[in-house]
PDB file of N, CA and C in Angstrom:
ATOM      1  N   UNK A   1     133.142  33.844 137.406  1.00 79.00           N
ATOM      2  CA  UNK A   1     132.456  32.989 136.415  1.00 79.00           C
ATOM      3  C   UNK A   1     133.499  33.408 135.376  1.00 79.00           C
ATOM      4  N   UNK A   2     133.395  32.636 134.252  1.00 90.00           N
ATOM      5  CA  UNK A   2     134.445  32.740 133.263  1.00 90.00           C
ATOM      6  C   UNK A   2     133.362  33.694 132.032  1.00 90.00           C
ATOM      7  N   UNK A   3     134.203  34.234 131.188  1.00 89.00           N
ATOM      8  CA  UNK A   3     133.283  35.222 129.867  1.00 89.00           C
ATOM      9  C   UNK A   3     132.232  34.220 129.273  1.00 89.00           C
ATOM     10  N   UNK A   4     132.861  33.098 128.507  1.00 90.00           N
ATOM     11  CA  UNK A   4     131.787  32.498 128.036  1.00 90.00           C
ATOM     12  C   UNK A   4     130.826  31.831 128.581  1.00 90.00           C
ATOM     13  N   UNK A   5     131.077  31.622 130.092  1.00 92.00           N
ATOM     14  CA  UNK A   5     129.795  31.006 130.870  1.00 92.00           C
ATOM     15  C   UNK A   5     128.757  32.198 130.988  1.00 92.00           C
ATOM     16  N   UNK A   6     129.280  33.392 131.223  1.00 90.00           N
ATOM     17  CA  UNK A   6     128.359  34.461 131.261  1.00 90.00           C
ATOM     18  C   UNK A   6     127.496  34.689 129.738  1.00 90.00           C
ATOM     19  N   UNK A   7     128.439  34.564 128.776  1.00 92.00           N
ATOM     20  CA  UNK A   7     127.762  34.932 127.396  1.00 92.00           C
ATOM     21  C   UNK A   7     126.816  33.505 127.227  1.00 92.00           C
ATOM     22  N   UNK A   8     127.254  32.528 127.232  1.00 92.00           N
ATOM     23  CA  UNK A   8     126.092  31.291 127.255  1.00 92.00           C
ATOM     24  C   UNK A   8     124.959  31.183 128.124  1.00 92.00           C
ATOM     25  N   UNK A   9     124.785  31.963 129.231  1.00 94.00           N
ATOM     26  CA  UNK A   9     123.622  31.689 129.828  1.00 94.00           C
ATOM     27  C   UNK A   9     122.435  33.133 129.302  1.00 94.00           C
ATOM     28  N   UNK A  10     122.904  33.870 128.201  1.00 95.00           N
ATOM     29  CA  UNK A  10     122.176  34.864 127.597  1.00 95.00           C
ATOM     30  C   UNK A  10     121.381  34.403 126.438  1.00 95.00           C
ATOM     31  N   UNK A  11     120.493  34.453 125.843  1.00 95.00           N
ATOM     32  CA  UNK A  11     119.626  34.169 124.757  1.00 95.00           C
ATOM     33  C   UNK A  11     119.952  35.370 123.768  1.00 95.00           C
ATOM     34  N   UNK A  12     120.673  35.452 122.871  1.00 95.00           N
ATOM     35  CA  UNK A  12     120.978  36.252 121.877  1.00 95.00           C
ATOM     36  C   UNK A  12     119.978  36.299 120.910  1.00 95.00           C
ATOM     37  N   UNK A  13     119.452  34.967 120.403  1.00 94.00           N
ATOM     38  CA  UNK A  13     118.730  34.602 119.450  1.00 94.00           C
ATOM     39  C   UNK A  13     117.187  35.186 119.623  1.00 94.00           C
ATOM     40  N   UNK A  14     116.768  35.595 120.672  1.00 94.00           N
ATOM     41  CA  UNK A  14     115.362  36.164 121.013  1.00 94.00           C
ATOM     42  C   UNK A  14     115.384  37.363 120.106  1.00 94.00           C
ATOM     43  N   UNK A  15     116.294  38.149 120.016  1.00 96.00           N
ATOM     44  CA  UNK A  15     116.342  39.376 119.332  1.00 96.00           C
ATOM     45  C   UNK A  15     117.354  39.377 118.357  1.00 96.00           C
ATOM     46  N   UNK A  16     117.267  38.474 117.517  1.00 96.00           N
ATOM     47  CA  UNK A  16     118.301  38.383 116.280  1.00 96.00           C
ATOM     48  C   UNK A  16     119.690  38.615 116.489  1.00 96.00           C
ATOM     49  N   UNK A  17     120.139  38.077 117.717  1.00 96.00           N
ATOM     50  CA  UNK A  17     121.691  38.235 118.291  1.00 96.00           C
ATOM     51  C   UNK A  17     122.103  39.375 118.715  1.00 96.00           C
ATOM     52  N   UNK A  18     121.337  40.313 119.496  1.00 97.00           N
ATOM     53  CA  UNK A  18     121.475  41.265 120.284  1.00 97.00           C
ATOM     54  C   UNK A  18     120.744  41.113 121.590  1.00 97.00           C
ATOM     55  N   UNK A  19     121.347  41.677 122.391  1.00 97.00           N
ATOM     56  CA  UNK A  19     120.147  41.761 123.674  1.00 97.00           C
ATOM     57  C   UNK A  19     120.370  43.308 124.193  1.00 97.00           C
ATOM     58  N   UNK A  20     119.349  43.670 124.876  1.00 98.00           N
ATOM     59  CA  UNK A  20     119.199  45.046 125.531  1.00 98.00           C
ATOM     60  C   UNK A  20     119.874  45.126 126.902  1.00 98.00           C
ATOM     61  N   UNK A  21     120.643  46.250 126.817  1.00 97.00           N
ATOM     62  CA  UNK A  21     121.376  46.738 128.256  1.00 97.00           C
ATOM     63  C   UNK A  21     121.253  48.067 128.786  1.00 97.00           C
ATOM     64  N   UNK A  22     121.011  48.309 129.955  1.00 97.00           N
ATOM     65  CA  UNK A  22     121.042  49.395 130.362  1.00 97.00           C
ATOM     66  C   UNK A  22     121.949  50.175 131.073  1.00 97.00           C
ATOM     67  N   UNK A  23     122.388  51.107 130.933  1.00 94.00           N
ATOM     68  CA  UNK A  23     123.539  51.817 131.663  1.00 94.00           C
ATOM     69  C   UNK A  23     122.867  52.685 132.581  1.00 94.00           C
ATOM     70  N   UNK A  24     123.578  52.429 134.055  1.00 96.00           N
ATOM     71  CA  UNK A  24     123.242  53.611 134.685  1.00 96.00           C
ATOM     72  C   UNK A  24     124.518  54.115 135.391  1.00 96.00           C
ATOM     73  N   UNK A  25     123.950  55.344 136.276  1.00 96.00           N
ATOM     74  CA  UNK A  25     125.290  56.066 136.675  1.00 96.00           C
ATOM     75  C   UNK A  25     125.515  55.302 138.722  1.00 96.00           C
ATOM     76  N   UNK A  26     126.248  55.774 139.242  1.00 97.00           N
ATOM     77  CA  UNK A  26     126.419  55.366 140.402  1.00 97.00           C
ATOM     78  C   UNK A  26     125.289  55.573 141.575  1.00 97.00           C
ATOM     79  N   UNK A  27     124.235  56.612 141.000  1.00 98.00           N
ATOM     80  CA  UNK A  27     123.022  56.505 141.811  1.00 98.00           C
ATOM     81  C   UNK A  27     121.931  55.960 141.312  1.00 98.00           C
ATOM     82  N   UNK A  28     122.291  55.106 140.515  1.00 97.00           N
ATOM     83  CA  UNK A  28     121.288  54.121 139.737  1.00 97.00           C
ATOM     84  C   UNK A  28     120.321  54.807 139.076  1.00 97.00           C
ATOM     85  N   UNK A  29     120.639  56.012 138.577  1.00 98.00           N
ATOM     86  CA  UNK A  29     119.907  56.695 137.531  1.00 98.00           C
ATOM     87  C   UNK A  29     119.986  56.448 136.329  1.00 98.00           C
ATOM     88  N   UNK A  30     119.057  55.660 135.590  1.00 98.00           N
ATOM     89  CA  UNK A  30     119.142  55.372 134.102  1.00 98.00           C
ATOM     90  C   UNK A  30     119.932  56.664 133.006  1.00 98.00           C
ATOM     91  N   UNK A  31     120.806  56.092 132.322  1.00 97.00           N
ATOM     92  CA  UNK A  31     121.598  57.148 131.513  1.00 97.00           C
ATOM     93  C   UNK A  31     121.130  56.632 130.047  1.00 97.00           C
ATOM     94  N   UNK A  32     121.077  55.221 129.924  1.00 97.00           N
ATOM     95  CA  UNK A  32     120.547  55.151 128.212  1.00 97.00           C
ATOM     96  C   UNK A  32     120.259  53.948 128.120  1.00 97.00           C
ATOM     97  N   UNK A  33     119.433  53.377 127.529  1.00 97.00           N
ATOM     98  CA  UNK A  33     119.338  51.794 126.955  1.00 97.00           C
ATOM     99  C   UNK A  33     120.001  51.613 125.371  1.00 97.00           C
ATOM    100  N   UNK A  34     120.609  50.576 125.683  1.00 98.00           N
ATOM    101  CA  UNK A  34     121.238  50.284 124.313  1.00 98.00           C
ATOM    102  C   UNK A  34     121.225  48.682 123.988  1.00 98.00           C
ATOM    103  N   UNK A  35     122.051  48.223 123.170  1.00 98.00           N
ATOM    104  CA  UNK A  35     122.006  46.723 122.519  1.00 98.00           C
ATOM    105  C   UNK A  35     123.411  46.136 122.060  1.00 98.00           C
ATOM    106  N   UNK A  36     123.571  45.115 122.885  1.00 98.00           N
ATOM    107  CA  UNK A  36     125.005  44.756 122.717  1.00 98.00           C
ATOM    108  C   UNK A  36     124.726  43.243 121.645  1.00 98.00           C
ATOM    109  N   UNK A  37     125.702  42.895 121.062  1.00 97.00           N
ATOM    110  CA  UNK A  37     125.749  41.351 120.420  1.00 97.00           C
ATOM    111  C   UNK A  37     126.958  40.903 121.429  1.00 97.00           C
ATOM    112  N   UNK A  38     127.171  39.350 120.723  1.00 96.00           N
ATOM    113  CA  UNK A  38     128.274  38.986 121.600  1.00 96.00           C
ATOM    114  C   UNK A  38     129.566  39.441 121.684  1.00 96.00           C
ATOM    115  N   UNK A  39     130.020  39.999 120.501  1.00 96.00           N
ATOM    116  CA  UNK A  39     131.296  40.473 120.390  1.00 96.00           C
ATOM    117  C   UNK A  39     131.426  41.802 121.357  1.00 96.00           C
ATOM    118  N   UNK A  40     130.242  42.556 121.302  1.00 97.00           N
ATOM    119  CA  UNK A  40     130.368  43.668 122.158  1.00 97.00           C
ATOM    120  C   UNK A  40     130.439  43.411 123.766  1.00 97.00           C
ATOM    121  N   UNK A  41     129.713  42.420 124.074  1.00 96.00           N
ATOM    122  CA  UNK A  41     129.821  41.923 125.631  1.00 96.00           C
ATOM    123  C   UNK A  41     130.905  41.244 125.746  1.00 96.00           C
ATOM    124  N   UNK A  42     131.674  40.500 125.187  1.00 95.00           N
ATOM    125  CA  UNK A  42     132.917  39.963 125.509  1.00 95.00           C
ATOM    126  C   UNK A  42     134.039  41.017 125.316  1.00 95.00           C
ATOM    127  N   UNK A  43     133.633  42.026 124.767  1.00 96.00           N
ATOM    128  CA  UNK A  43     134.791  43.100 124.676  1.00 96.00           C
ATOM    129  C   UNK A  43     134.371  43.943 126.126  1.00 96.00           C
ATOM    130  N   UNK A  44     133.452  44.094 126.456  1.00 96.00           N
ATOM    131  CA  UNK A  44     133.107  44.957 127.566  1.00 96.00           C
ATOM    132  C   UNK A  44     133.617  43.876 128.694  1.00 96.00           C
ATOM    133  N   UNK A  45     133.552  42.602 128.780  1.00 95.00           N
ATOM    134  CA  UNK A  45     133.801  41.963 129.875  1.00 95.00           C
ATOM    135  C   UNK A  45     135.243  41.832 130.193  1.00 95.00           C
ATOM    136  N   UNK A  46     135.995  42.028 128.891  1.00 95.00           N
ATOM    137  CA  UNK A  46     137.302  41.901 128.779  1.00 95.00           C
ATOM    138  C   UNK A  46     138.182  42.880 129.301  1.00 95.00           C
ATOM    139  N   UNK A  47     137.308  44.303 128.757  1.00 97.00           N
ATOM    140  CA  UNK A  47     138.312  45.464 128.972  1.00 97.00           C
ATOM    141  C   UNK A  47     137.749  46.393 130.231  1.00 97.00           C
ATOM    142  N   UNK A  48     136.463  46.075 130.791  1.00 95.00           N
ATOM    143  CA  UNK A  48     135.886  47.151 131.678  1.00 95.00           C
ATOM    144  C   UNK A  48     135.209  48.061 130.978  1.00 95.00           C
ATOM    145  N   UNK A  49     135.396  48.456 129.825  1.00 96.00           N
ATOM    146  CA  UNK A  49     134.684  49.762 129.011  1.00 96.00           C
ATOM    147  C   UNK A  49     133.460  49.074 128.421  1.00 96.00           C
ATOM    148  N   UNK A  50     132.820  50.057 127.876  1.00 95.00           N
ATOM    149  CA  UNK A  50     131.407  49.667 127.451  1.00 95.00           C
ATOM    150  C   UNK A  50     131.315  49.491 126.158  1.00 95.00           C
ATOM    151  N   UNK A  51     130.953  48.459 125.476  1.00 97.00           N
ATOM    152  CA  UNK A  51     131.064  48.377 124.210  1.00 97.00           C
ATOM    153  C   UNK A  51     129.561  48.095 123.680  1.00 97.00           C
ATOM    154  N   UNK A  52     129.285  48.705 122.717  1.00 97.00           N
ATOM    155  CA  UNK A  52     127.542  48.307 122.242  1.00 97.00           C
ATOM    156  C   UNK A  52     127.684  48.266 120.957  1.00 97.00           C
ATOM    157  N   UNK A  53     126.482  47.654 120.119  1.00 96.00           N
ATOM    158  CA  UNK A  53     126.114  47.325 119.292  1.00 96.00           C
ATOM    159  C   UNK A  53     125.544  48.394 118.238  1.00 96.00           C
ATOM    160  N   UNK A  54     125.696  48.419 117.140  1.00 90.00           N
ATOM    161  CA  UNK A  54     124.963  49.480 116.489  1.00 90.00           C
ATOM    162  C   UNK A  54     124.863  49.307 114.929  1.00 90.00           C
TER     163      UNK A  54
END
């Protein structure tokens, strides 16, 4: 699936341009709850590194 297809499936408008994201480790332990805007999600998908909105 293309990056734009993934981004377009998400509703960023429900929370004023951001979405919640949960980061987990290899054992499915929750490490953090954060937020992403479209730019952060696009950077994450392109680089494989996590980018968050703040």
